[in-house]
């Protein structure tokens, strides 16, 4: 009874506060002029947002909205609009700054309001907090906060206008037009393919507002659209993204950009003795495919950077079947291959002056009478034997022979493999950063710099002989795919390190960031959806390798 009375009193308090809030708005004259709606603060689940006061419009009509940024209060100073925001405020005869004062906006990062009927051309105006003005590189966080704040504010504002039914969203550059483009384009994207047309979330058109830096804005859109390509490939159900369909999607995405794509079938795979790959692939009725992708941005004789993407389009665990509760997530085990395709597409769109090649082994890991069995041993192309102790850890097995083949065939100057391998990065890093292992300090430093600029960070994990001793030697074979002990990500990296004899190499374990992020996703991405990470970081890394003197 006491709890019932307490709940009733709390409810009465909330109603009273709501009435007082509306009275304050009316007394200030705000209600007669515009309608303020709270923005979804760091809301990751865009599809779940309720469309409050959505703009009603006929099908095919254009409804414009604008996103402007506001810096947070500093001491006695009031919240301050960006330069483009001040121009829009002048255009609106000071209404925006007046509303900011009346509503008590503090400019906190990612928090803001949507105002209606402030301007004749723009039906809705999203005013979003940018945090502290002049924010720069944070050594402790290893991130450029100014750039990331622009992504967050632009993404939150664009998504809020999207939920209001706006068809054309104009975005304030917030002093970082490239990053504003990335945040807004990532935030409004949806995987809608399997929903009825009337139930799909409309994806508005994006435009840059009041800034001459169109080139930077366009670069940001290219990068975001590439990551959205990776998100689409990963989020597609496994029956709609088989190895064959993935290969066709890659051709459709890359060939119009002038990128060469070779599709290798079963006969070629057997002829080139990619036996470790076939050990896993033979368990599924879906035929395996190996893609060879070549982007030539400079002289053909220049050595390329090689990308190797793990392409398990579905990983059931094989005979070591995974738990049923999370099995739907493992359609995303081809996130490494998806990121490689998306990266090369962006490299072509940006005309990066370097050569990039990719080898993507695509198959399924399924249980059947033909499936690989725990304890099976396969001889690799370099003569070493690989013992398959745990079939659910098939990633390193699938990549072993393709990694050896790619090095001998392409003679790269640098190898970057991208894979969802060990669960250890999920426990150690969560969704904060991808785990990176490298035998080169220079390569790692370049990736660290790239991650700090894109907001999609990497964190170096050890590649010590300690872990090598956990995978070799063994009594009856040379290398174990499981190793010994709980350090799953470090052990998987040690297996791959055995197959990279003398070339600069980086291994990105994206098990934690490339699939679903269930906890605290980036504000411009969606919770419980595939992320497409770390596509933009790899693109930035390639840019730094192509243009090392560019600051």
Short mmCIF file of C-alpha atoms in Angstrom, two decimals:
data_model
loop_
_atom_site.label_atom_id
_atom_site.label_comp_id
_atom_site.label_asym_id
_atom_site.label_seq_id
_atom_site.Cartn_x
_atom_site.Cartn_y
_atom_site.Cartn_z
CA UNK A 1 0.00 0.00 0.00
CA UNK A 2 2.85 2.35 0.91
CA UNK A 3 4.50 1.73 -2.49
CA UNK A 4 1.19 2.44 -4.26
CA UNK A 5 0.81 5.81 -2.47
CA UNK A 6 4.45 6.71 -3.19
CA UNK A 7 4.03 5.95 -6.92
CA UNK A 8 0.85 8.03 -7.06
CA UNK A 9 2.60 11.00 -5.43
CA UNK A 10 5.54 10.75 -7.87
CA UNK A 11 3.13 10.68 -10.79
CA UNK A 12 1.36 13.79 -9.49
CA UNK A 13 4.72 15.56 -9.15
CA UNK A 14 5.62 14.79 -12.78
CA UNK A 15 2.24 16.07 -14.01
CA UNK A 16 2.65 19.26 -11.96
CA UNK A 17 6.15 19.87 -13.33
CA UNK A 18 4.89 19.33 -16.90
CA UNK A 19 2.12 21.91 -16.41
CA UNK A 20 4.57 24.43 -14.96
CA UNK A 21 6.92 23.84 -17.93
CA UNK A 22 4.14 24.53 -20.45
CA UNK A 23 3.09 27.66 -18.52
CA UNK A 24 6.65 28.95 -18.60
CA UNK A 25 6.81 28.37 -22.35
CA UNK A 26 3.50 30.18 -22.89
CA UNK A 27 4.51 33.14 -20.73
CA UNK A 28 7.75 33.46 -22.70
CA UNK A 29 5.80 33.61 -25.94
CA UNK A 30 7.52 30.55 -27.34
CA UNK A 31 4.40 28.49 -27.82
CA UNK A 32 2.85 31.00 -30.22
CA UNK A 33 5.94 31.16 -32.39
CA UNK A 34 7.54 27.74 -32.52
CA UNK A 35 7.41 24.25 -31.17
CA UNK A 36 10.42 22.82 -29.34
CA UNK A 37 11.12 19.10 -29.22
CA UNK A 38 13.92 17.49 -27.27
CA UNK A 39 16.49 15.82 -29.47
CA UNK A 40 17.22 12.15 -28.82
CA UNK A 41 20.40 12.43 -26.75
CA UNK A 42 22.94 9.94 -28.13
CA UNK A 43 20.01 7.82 -29.29
CA UNK A 44 21.35 4.69 -31.03
CA UNK A 45 17.99 3.16 -31.91
CA UNK A 46 16.73 5.51 -34.57
CA UNK A 47 13.99 3.16 -35.75
CA UNK A 48 12.46 3.15 -32.26
CA UNK A 49 12.10 6.91 -31.95
CA UNK A 50 8.55 8.22 -31.84
CA UNK A 51 7.78 10.80 -34.50
CA UNK A 52 6.44 13.60 -32.29
CA UNK A 53 4.92 16.51 -34.23
CA UNK A 54 6.02 14.99 -37.51
CA UNK A 55 5.59 17.28 -40.48
CA UNK A 56 2.63 16.20 -42.59
CA UNK A 57 3.31 16.45 -46.29
CA UNK A 58 2.08 14.91 -49.50
CA UNK A 59 4.12 12.18 -51.11
CA UNK A 60 6.83 13.61 -53.34
CA UNK A 61 6.83 17.06 -51.70
CA UNK A 62 10.05 18.59 -50.41
CA UNK A 63 10.35 19.46 -46.73
CA UNK A 64 13.54 21.25 -45.75
CA UNK A 65 15.25 21.27 -42.39
CA UNK A 66 18.57 22.58 -41.12
CA UNK A 67 20.99 21.44 -38.40
CA UNK A 68 23.03 24.12 -36.63
CA UNK A 69 25.54 23.72 -33.83
CA UNK A 70 25.86 25.57 -30.55
CA UNK A 71 28.94 25.57 -28.32
CA UNK A 72 28.59 24.97 -24.60
CA UNK A 73 28.64 27.66 -21.93
CA UNK A 74 32.02 28.70 -20.57
CA UNK A 75 31.96 30.44 -17.22
CA UNK A 76 29.68 33.47 -17.43
CA UNK A 77 29.49 33.31 -21.23
CA UNK A 78 26.26 32.08 -22.79
CA UNK A 79 26.03 29.19 -25.24
CA UNK A 80 27.39 30.37 -28.60
CA UNK A 81 26.21 29.44 -32.10
CA UNK A 82 28.67 28.42 -34.78
CA UNK A 83 29.48 30.93 -37.53
CA UNK A 84 26.90 29.36 -39.87
CA UNK A 85 24.45 29.20 -36.99
CA UNK A 86 24.88 32.92 -36.35
CA UNK A 87 24.14 33.66 -40.01
CA UNK A 88 20.98 31.56 -39.82
CA UNK A 89 20.04 33.37 -36.60
CA UNK A 90 20.41 36.72 -38.40
CA UNK A 91 18.25 35.37 -41.20
CA UNK A 92 15.62 34.33 -38.62
CA UNK A 93 15.78 37.80 -36.99
CA UNK A 94 17.40 36.51 -33.80
CA UNK A 95 14.77 33.90 -33.05
CA UNK A 96 17.28 31.05 -32.64
CA UNK A 97 19.44 32.81 -30.04
CA UNK A 98 16.30 33.95 -28.23
CA UNK A 99 14.95 30.40 -28.12
CA UNK A 100 18.29 29.10 -26.85
CA UNK A 101 18.12 31.55 -23.93
CA UNK A 102 14.45 30.87 -23.19
CA UNK A 103 14.82 27.09 -23.21
CA UNK A 104 18.02 27.14 -21.17
CA UNK A 105 20.13 25.24 -23.69
CA UNK A 106 23.64 24.72 -22.38
CA UNK A 107 25.28 23.41 -25.57
CA UNK A 108 26.16 20.04 -24.04
CA UNK A 109 27.44 17.61 -26.66
CA UNK A 110 24.66 15.79 -28.49
CA UNK A 111 21.82 17.53 -26.64
CA UNK A 112 19.49 20.02 -28.26
CA UNK A 113 16.04 20.91 -29.51
CA UNK A 114 14.10 20.90 -32.76
CA UNK A 115 12.20 24.12 -33.43
CA UNK A 116 9.36 24.41 -35.93
CA UNK A 117 8.03 27.41 -37.89
CA UNK A 118 11.08 29.56 -37.23
CA UNK A 119 11.93 30.13 -40.90
CA UNK A 120 9.79 30.25 -44.03
CA UNK A 121 12.11 28.00 -46.08
CA UNK A 122 13.17 25.53 -43.41
CA UNK A 123 10.23 23.88 -41.68
CA UNK A 124 12.36 22.49 -38.86
CA UNK A 125 15.57 23.67 -37.23
CA UNK A 126 17.65 21.30 -35.08
CA UNK A 127 19.94 23.15 -32.67
CA UNK A 128 22.47 20.67 -31.26
CA UNK A 129 25.19 21.06 -28.66
CA UNK A 130 28.80 20.80 -29.86
CA UNK A 131 30.46 20.82 -26.48
CA UNK A 132 33.45 23.05 -25.80
CA UNK A 133 34.52 25.48 -28.51
CA UNK A 134 38.04 24.92 -29.83
CA UNK A 135 38.25 21.29 -28.69
CA UNK A 136 41.28 19.53 -30.18
CA UNK A 137 43.33 16.38 -29.76
CA UNK A 138 42.92 14.62 -26.41
CA UNK A 139 46.06 12.63 -25.52
CA UNK A 140 44.35 10.52 -22.89
CA UNK A 141 41.40 9.61 -25.11
CA UNK A 142 43.61 9.33 -28.24
CA UNK A 143 41.02 11.15 -30.31
CA UNK A 144 40.51 14.53 -31.98
CA UNK A 145 37.53 15.74 -29.96
CA UNK A 146 36.74 18.65 -32.26
CA UNK A 147 36.23 16.31 -35.21
CA UNK A 148 34.29 13.75 -33.19
CA UNK A 149 32.04 16.41 -31.65
CA UNK A 150 31.11 17.56 -35.16
CA UNK A 151 30.19 13.97 -36.12
CA UNK A 152 28.07 13.52 -33.01
CA UNK A 153 26.21 16.84 -33.30
CA UNK A 154 25.59 16.52 -37.04
CA UNK A 155 24.46 12.90 -36.65
CA UNK A 156 22.08 13.57 -33.75
CA UNK A 157 20.59 16.60 -35.51
CA UNK A 158 20.15 14.90 -38.90
CA UNK A 159 18.54 11.86 -37.29
CA UNK A 160 16.13 14.06 -35.30
CA UNK A 161 15.02 15.86 -38.47
CA UNK A 162 14.70 12.51 -40.24
CA UNK A 163 12.27 11.40 -37.53
CA UNK A 164 10.27 14.60 -38.11
CA UNK A 165 9.68 13.68 -41.76
CA UNK A 166 12.15 16.15 -43.29
CA UNK A 167 13.16 15.16 -46.84
CA UNK A 168 16.10 17.56 -47.39
CA UNK A 169 18.47 18.07 -44.45
CA UNK A 170 20.95 20.95 -44.63
CA UNK A 171 23.85 20.55 -42.21
CA UNK A 172 26.02 23.24 -40.65
CA UNK A 173 29.70 22.48 -41.31
CA UNK A 174 30.46 23.07 -37.59
CA UNK A 175 34.00 24.07 -38.69
CA UNK A 176 34.60 20.43 -39.77
CA UNK A 177 32.60 19.84 -42.98
CA UNK A 178 34.10 16.41 -43.73
CA UNK A 179 33.30 15.11 -40.26
CA UNK A 180 29.82 16.67 -40.28
CA UNK A 181 29.12 14.83 -43.53
CA UNK A 182 30.31 11.54 -42.04
CA UNK A 183 28.22 11.86 -38.89
CA UNK A 184 25.01 12.89 -40.63
CA UNK A 185 25.27 10.31 -43.46
CA UNK A 186 25.99 7.48 -41.01
CA UNK A 187 23.19 8.54 -38.66
CA UNK A 188 20.35 8.61 -41.19
CA UNK A 189 21.23 5.38 -42.99
CA UNK A 190 18.96 2.36 -42.46
CA UNK A 191 18.96 -1.24 -43.63
CA UNK A 192 15.40 -1.22 -45.00
CA UNK A 193 15.47 -3.96 -47.63
CA UNK A 194 13.30 -6.49 -45.81
CA UNK A 195 10.61 -4.09 -44.63
CA UNK A 196 7.47 -3.15 -46.52
CA UNK A 197 7.78 0.09 -48.43
CA UNK A 198 5.22 1.88 -46.27
CA UNK A 199 7.10 0.82 -43.12
CA UNK A 200 10.58 1.88 -44.22
CA UNK A 201 12.32 4.79 -42.56
CA UNK A 202 12.80 7.48 -45.19
CA UNK A 203 16.44 8.43 -45.79
CA UNK A 204 16.58 12.17 -46.48
CA UNK A 205 18.88 13.98 -48.86
CA UNK A 206 21.87 15.71 -47.26
CA UNK A 207 23.23 19.13 -48.24
CA UNK A 208 25.96 21.36 -46.82
CA UNK A 209 24.61 24.61 -45.37
CA UNK A 210 26.39 27.94 -45.80
CA UNK A 211 29.95 26.78 -46.44
CA UNK A 212 32.24 26.87 -49.48
CA UNK A 213 34.09 23.69 -48.43
CA UNK A 214 32.16 21.40 -50.75
CA UNK A 215 35.19 19.20 -51.50
CA UNK A 216 35.67 18.31 -47.82
CA UNK A 217 31.93 17.65 -47.47
CA UNK A 218 32.02 15.35 -50.51
CA UNK A 219 34.99 13.42 -49.10
CA UNK A 220 33.05 12.85 -45.92
CA UNK A 221 30.05 11.56 -47.86
CA UNK A 222 32.28 9.16 -49.82
CA UNK A 223 33.71 7.72 -46.62
CA UNK A 224 30.33 7.43 -44.91
CA UNK A 225 28.71 5.82 -47.95
CA UNK A 226 31.51 3.26 -48.05
CA UNK A 227 30.93 2.37 -44.41
CA UNK A 228 27.20 2.15 -45.14
CA UNK A 229 28.02 -0.33 -47.91
CA UNK A 230 29.82 -2.49 -45.35
CA UNK A 231 26.84 -2.16 -43.01
CA UNK A 232 24.47 -3.33 -45.74
CA UNK A 233 26.61 -6.33 -46.62
CA UNK A 234 26.91 -7.36 -42.95
CA UNK A 235 23.30 -6.74 -41.98
CA UNK A 236 21.87 -8.79 -44.85
CA UNK A 237 20.51 -12.17 -43.70
CA UNK A 238 22.79 -15.11 -44.46
CA UNK A 239 20.37 -16.55 -47.02
CA UNK A 240 20.45 -13.20 -48.86
CA UNK A 241 24.25 -12.79 -48.64
CA UNK A 242 25.74 -16.15 -49.62
CA UNK A 243 29.32 -16.26 -50.99
CA UNK A 244 27.96 -16.06 -54.54
CA UNK A 245 25.66 -13.12 -53.76
CA UNK A 246 28.47 -11.35 -51.90
CA UNK A 247 30.70 -11.76 -54.96
CA UNK A 248 28.01 -10.28 -57.22
CA UNK A 249 27.43 -7.39 -54.79
CA UNK A 250 31.18 -6.69 -54.85
CA UNK A 251 31.20 -6.62 -58.65
CA UNK A 252 28.22 -4.24 -58.64
CA UNK A 253 29.90 -1.94 -56.12
CA UNK A 254 33.46 -1.86 -57.48
CA UNK A 255 33.44 -2.41 -61.25
CA UNK A 256 31.68 0.91 -62.03
CA UNK A 257 34.55 2.60 -60.12
CA UNK A 258 37.17 1.07 -62.44
CA UNK A 259 38.28 -1.60 -59.96
CA UNK A 260 39.15 -5.07 -61.26
CA UNK A 261 37.33 -8.00 -59.58
CA UNK A 262 38.20 -11.64 -60.34
CA UNK A 263 35.82 -14.33 -59.07
CA UNK A 264 37.55 -17.66 -58.43
CA UNK A 265 35.40 -20.79 -58.22
CA UNK A 266 35.91 -24.27 -56.76
CA UNK A 267 38.10 -25.59 -59.61
CA UNK A 268 40.53 -22.70 -59.23
CA UNK A 269 40.59 -23.07 -55.43
CA UNK A 270 41.46 -26.78 -55.70
CA UNK A 271 44.06 -26.13 -58.41
CA UNK A 272 45.83 -23.55 -56.22
CA UNK A 273 45.71 -25.82 -53.18
CA UNK A 274 43.91 -23.51 -50.77
CA UNK A 275 43.30 -26.57 -48.64
CA UNK A 276 42.70 -24.91 -45.27
CA UNK A 277 39.93 -22.81 -46.85
CA UNK A 278 38.35 -25.88 -48.44
CA UNK A 279 38.41 -27.78 -45.14
CA UNK A 280 35.83 -25.36 -43.76
CA UNK A 281 33.96 -24.62 -47.00
CA UNK A 282 33.11 -28.27 -47.77
CA UNK A 283 30.66 -28.44 -44.85
CA UNK A 284 28.15 -26.19 -46.64
CA UNK A 285 26.05 -26.71 -49.76
CA UNK A 286 26.86 -23.12 -50.79
CA UNK A 287 29.83 -23.13 -53.20
CA UNK A 288 32.92 -21.25 -51.91
CA UNK A 289 34.33 -18.26 -53.76
CA UNK A 290 37.64 -16.40 -53.63
CA UNK A 291 37.63 -12.78 -54.79
CA UNK A 292 40.77 -11.08 -56.09
CA UNK A 293 40.35 -7.32 -56.21
CA UNK A 294 42.83 -4.88 -57.72
CA UNK A 295 42.75 -1.09 -57.55
CA UNK A 296 45.56 0.61 -59.47
CA UNK A 297 46.02 4.21 -58.42
CA UNK A 298 49.67 4.60 -59.44
CA UNK A 299 52.25 2.84 -61.63
CA UNK A 300 51.33 -0.85 -62.11
CA UNK A 301 54.84 -1.98 -61.15
CA UNK A 302 54.57 -0.37 -57.69
CA UNK A 303 54.03 -2.91 -54.93
CA UNK A 304 50.46 -2.87 -53.58
CA UNK A 305 49.09 -2.80 -50.07
CA UNK A 306 47.32 -6.12 -49.58
CA UNK A 307 44.01 -6.42 -47.75
CA UNK A 308 42.85 -9.84 -46.63
CA UNK A 309 39.26 -9.98 -45.34
CA UNK A 310 37.74 -12.94 -43.55
CA UNK A 311 34.58 -13.83 -45.47
CA UNK A 312 32.56 -16.36 -43.48
CA UNK A 313 29.12 -15.31 -44.69
CA UNK A 314 27.68 -17.46 -41.92
CA UNK A 315 29.54 -19.12 -39.06
CA UNK A 316 27.40 -21.61 -37.20
CA UNK A 317 30.47 -23.04 -35.50
CA UNK A 318 30.33 -26.19 -37.63
CA UNK A 319 30.28 -29.38 -35.57
CA UNK A 320 31.25 -27.22 -32.52
CA UNK A 321 27.86 -25.51 -32.79
CA UNK A 322 27.45 -22.07 -31.25
CA UNK A 323 24.73 -21.23 -28.65
CA UNK A 324 21.34 -20.64 -30.27
CA UNK A 325 20.64 -17.32 -28.52
CA UNK A 326 23.32 -15.38 -30.40
CA UNK A 327 23.55 -17.45 -33.55
CA UNK A 328 21.82 -14.83 -35.70
CA UNK A 329 24.72 -12.44 -35.07
CA UNK A 330 27.19 -14.69 -36.88
CA UNK A 331 25.93 -13.60 -40.28
CA UNK A 332 28.33 -10.74 -39.55
CA UNK A 333 31.44 -12.93 -39.59
CA UNK A 334 32.19 -11.57 -43.05
CA UNK A 335 32.62 -8.05 -41.63
CA UNK A 336 36.33 -8.18 -42.52
CA UNK A 337 35.59 -8.89 -46.18
CA UNK A 338 32.84 -6.23 -46.20
CA UNK A 339 35.22 -3.62 -44.76
CA UNK A 340 37.83 -4.51 -47.40
CA UNK A 341 35.32 -4.05 -50.24
CA UNK A 342 34.09 -0.76 -48.77
CA UNK A 343 37.65 0.51 -48.29
CA UNK A 344 38.62 -0.15 -51.89
CA UNK A 345 35.46 1.53 -53.10
CA UNK A 346 36.36 4.66 -51.13
CA UNK A 347 39.97 4.50 -52.38
CA UNK A 348 38.68 4.50 -55.96
CA UNK A 349 36.15 7.28 -55.29
CA UNK A 350 38.87 9.43 -53.68
CA UNK A 351 41.42 8.50 -56.40
CA UNK A 352 44.09 7.64 -53.83
CA UNK A 353 47.54 7.46 -55.51
CA UNK A 354 48.54 3.93 -54.47
CA UNK A 355 47.89 0.36 -55.49
CA UNK A 356 45.61 -1.78 -53.33
CA UNK A 357 44.88 -5.48 -53.78
CA UNK A 358 42.53 -7.67 -51.79
CA UNK A 359 41.94 -11.39 -51.42
CA UNK A 360 38.61 -12.37 -49.89
CA UNK A 361 37.91 -16.06 -49.15
CA UNK A 362 34.12 -16.48 -48.96
CA UNK A 363 32.32 -19.54 -47.61
CA UNK A 364 30.03 -20.79 -44.85
CA UNK A 365 30.95 -22.85 -41.77
CA UNK A 366 28.15 -25.37 -41.40
CA UNK A 367 27.69 -28.81 -39.78
CA UNK A 368 27.18 -31.71 -42.17
CA UNK A 369 28.55 -35.11 -43.08
CA UNK A 370 31.24 -33.34 -45.10
CA UNK A 371 32.13 -30.81 -42.39
CA UNK A 372 35.62 -30.54 -40.93
CA UNK A 373 35.92 -32.46 -37.65
CA UNK A 374 37.70 -31.46 -34.44
CA UNK A 375 41.16 -32.98 -34.58
CA UNK A 376 41.54 -32.86 -38.37
CA UNK A 377 44.91 -31.72 -39.68
CA UNK A 378 45.60 -29.88 -42.94
CA UNK A 379 48.93 -29.21 -44.68
CA UNK A 380 49.33 -25.55 -45.62
CA UNK A 381 50.98 -24.11 -48.73
CA UNK A 382 54.19 -23.41 -46.81
CA UNK A 383 54.48 -27.05 -45.73
CA UNK A 384 53.43 -26.53 -42.12
CA UNK A 385 50.54 -28.55 -40.67
CA UNK A 386 47.58 -26.85 -38.99
CA UNK A 387 45.58 -28.78 -36.41
CA UNK A 388 41.89 -27.86 -36.28
CA UNK A 389 41.22 -28.47 -32.60
CA UNK A 390 38.13 -26.23 -32.35
CA UNK A 391 35.93 -25.97 -35.45
CA UNK A 392 34.08 -22.93 -34.10
CA UNK A 393 37.37 -20.99 -34.36
CA UNK A 394 37.41 -21.41 -38.13
CA UNK A 395 38.50 -17.86 -38.96
CA UNK A 396 42.25 -18.47 -38.82
CA UNK A 397 41.77 -21.76 -40.72
CA UNK A 398 39.83 -20.05 -43.53
CA UNK A 399 42.46 -17.32 -43.83
CA UNK A 400 45.64 -19.44 -43.58
CA UNK A 401 46.19 -20.61 -47.16
CA UNK A 402 44.66 -17.48 -48.76
CA UNK A 403 47.13 -15.41 -46.71
CA UNK A 404 50.07 -17.48 -47.97
CA UNK A 405 48.77 -17.42 -51.55
CA UNK A 406 48.22 -13.64 -51.53
CA UNK A 407 51.76 -12.93 -50.32
CA UNK A 408 53.38 -15.13 -52.99
CA UNK A 409 51.13 -13.90 -55.79
CA UNK A 410 50.90 -10.13 -55.17
CA UNK A 411 54.33 -9.51 -53.55
CA UNK A 412 52.88 -6.72 -51.37
CA UNK A 413 54.82 -4.07 -49.49
CA UNK A 414 52.39 -4.36 -46.59
CA UNK A 415 49.69 -6.82 -45.48
CA UNK A 416 46.59 -5.82 -43.52
CA UNK A 417 44.17 -8.56 -42.57
CA UNK A 418 40.75 -7.76 -41.16
CA UNK A 419 38.78 -10.43 -39.34
CA UNK A 420 36.28 -11.17 -36.58
CA UNK A 421 38.40 -13.72 -34.72
CA UNK A 422 38.80 -13.81 -30.94
CA UNK A 423 36.24 -13.05 -28.25
CA UNK A 424 39.04 -11.59 -26.13
CA UNK A 425 38.71 -8.15 -27.76
CA UNK A 426 35.04 -8.09 -26.74
CA UNK A 427 35.94 -8.63 -23.09
CA UNK A 428 38.97 -6.32 -23.12
CA UNK A 429 37.85 -3.44 -25.32
CA UNK A 430 34.08 -3.68 -25.66
CA UNK A 431 32.89 -1.46 -28.49
CA UNK A 432 35.51 1.24 -27.86
CA UNK A 433 38.23 0.24 -30.34
CA UNK A 434 39.34 -2.54 -32.65
CA UNK A 435 42.24 -4.67 -31.49
CA UNK A 436 45.36 -4.34 -33.63
CA UNK A 437 48.41 -6.61 -33.73
CA UNK A 438 51.45 -5.65 -35.79
CA UNK A 439 55.08 -6.60 -36.32
CA UNK A 440 55.82 -2.98 -37.33
CA UNK A 441 55.78 0.01 -34.98
CA UNK A 442 55.48 2.35 -37.96
CA UNK A 443 52.36 0.60 -39.27
CA UNK A 444 50.77 0.65 -35.82
CA UNK A 445 51.51 4.36 -35.35
CA UNK A 446 49.84 5.10 -38.69
CA UNK A 447 46.75 3.15 -37.66
CA UNK A 448 46.69 4.87 -34.28
CA UNK A 449 46.80 8.27 -35.96
CA UNK A 450 44.09 7.24 -38.44
CA UNK A 451 41.81 6.06 -35.64
CA UNK A 452 42.27 9.28 -33.68
CA UNK A 453 41.18 11.31 -36.72
CA UNK A 454 38.18 9.16 -37.69
CA UNK A 455 36.88 8.59 -34.16
CA UNK A 456 37.00 4.83 -34.85
CA UNK A 457 40.01 3.97 -32.74
CA UNK A 458 42.36 0.98 -32.60
CA UNK A 459 44.24 -0.34 -29.58
CA UNK A 460 47.45 -2.31 -29.80
CA UNK A 461 47.52 -5.77 -28.23
CA UNK A 462 50.67 -7.88 -27.70
CA UNK A 463 52.18 -10.10 -30.36
CA UNK A 464 54.76 -11.66 -28.09
CA UNK A 465 56.60 -14.98 -28.32
CA UNK A 466 54.63 -15.94 -25.22
CA UNK A 467 51.55 -16.43 -27.41
CA UNK A 468 53.53 -18.12 -30.17
CA UNK A 469 54.48 -20.76 -27.61
CA UNK A 470 50.78 -21.36 -26.93
CA UNK A 471 50.06 -22.37 -30.55
CA UNK A 472 53.36 -24.17 -31.30
CA UNK A 473 54.77 -26.75 -30.96
CA UNK A 474 52.25 -29.57 -30.67
CA UNK A 475 52.75 -33.31 -30.43
CA UNK A 476 51.25 -34.28 -33.79
CA UNK A 477 51.10 -31.05 -35.85
CA UNK A 478 52.91 -27.71 -36.17
CA UNK A 479 50.23 -25.12 -35.36
CA UNK A 480 47.00 -25.35 -33.34
CA UNK A 481 44.07 -23.17 -34.35
CA UNK A 482 42.92 -22.95 -30.71
CA UNK A 483 46.15 -22.84 -28.78
CA UNK A 484 46.14 -23.07 -25.01
CA UNK A 485 44.69 -20.65 -22.48
CA UNK A 486 41.99 -17.95 -22.49
CA UNK A 487 43.74 -15.20 -24.53
CA UNK A 488 41.69 -15.99 -27.64
CA UNK A 489 42.43 -12.84 -29.67
CA UNK A 490 46.18 -12.92 -28.97
CA UNK A 491 46.30 -16.65 -29.78
CA UNK A 492 44.45 -16.14 -33.10
CA UNK A 493 46.91 -13.36 -33.99
CA UNK A 494 49.82 -15.67 -33.12
CA UNK A 495 48.46 -18.30 -35.55
CA UNK A 496 48.35 -15.76 -38.38
CA UNK A 497 51.76 -14.37 -37.42
CA UNK A 498 53.21 -17.83 -38.15
CA UNK A 499 52.11 -17.36 -41.76
CA UNK A 500 53.68 -13.91 -42.33
CA UNK A 501 57.42 -14.58 -42.69
CA UNK A 502 59.09 -11.30 -43.62
CA UNK A 503 56.67 -8.52 -44.56
CA UNK A 504 55.18 -5.62 -42.59
CA UNK A 505 51.85 -6.83 -41.33
CA UNK A 506 48.90 -5.65 -39.27
CA UNK A 507 46.02 -7.78 -38.04
CA UNK A 508 42.78 -6.03 -37.10
CA UNK A 509 40.55 -8.13 -34.85
CA UNK A 510 37.12 -6.53 -35.24
CA UNK A 511 35.02 -9.14 -33.44
CA UNK A 512 33.98 -6.41 -30.98
CA UNK A 513 33.38 -3.46 -33.31
CA UNK A 514 32.68 -4.94 -36.75
CA UNK A 515 29.60 -6.89 -35.75
CA UNK A 516 26.77 -5.69 -33.50
CA UNK A 517 27.54 -3.16 -30.80
CA UNK A 518 25.06 -3.86 -28.01
CA UNK A 519 26.41 -1.43 -25.41
CA UNK A 520 27.08 2.28 -25.83
CA UNK A 521 27.38 2.43 -29.64
CA UNK A 522 28.77 5.52 -31.32
CA UNK A 523 26.00 8.17 -31.31
CA UNK A 524 25.80 8.24 -35.12
CA UNK A 525 25.42 4.46 -35.43
CA UNK A 526 22.58 2.15 -34.40
CA UNK A 527 22.35 -0.24 -31.49
CA UNK A 528 21.88 -3.94 -32.32
CA UNK A 529 22.78 -3.35 -35.96
CA UNK A 530 25.98 -4.12 -37.85
CA UNK A 531 28.38 -1.20 -37.72
CA UNK A 532 30.64 -1.37 -40.79
CA UNK A 533 33.59 -0.46 -38.55
CA UNK A 534 36.51 0.22 -38.91
CA UNK A 535 36.10 1.09 -42.61
CA UNK A 536 36.86 4.80 -42.28
CA UNK A 537 39.98 4.13 -40.22
CA UNK A 538 41.39 1.82 -42.92
CA UNK A 539 40.56 4.44 -45.57
CA UNK A 540 42.39 7.10 -43.55
CA UNK A 541 45.33 4.72 -43.10
CA UNK A 542 45.57 4.21 -46.87
CA UNK A 543 45.41 7.98 -47.38
CA UNK A 544 48.31 8.46 -44.96
CA UNK A 545 50.33 5.78 -46.75
CA UNK A 546 49.59 7.35 -50.14
CA UNK A 547 50.26 10.95 -49.04
CA UNK A 548 52.75 10.74 -46.15
CA UNK A 549 53.75 14.42 -46.32
CA UNK A 550 50.19 15.72 -46.05
CA UNK A 551 49.40 17.17 -42.64
#
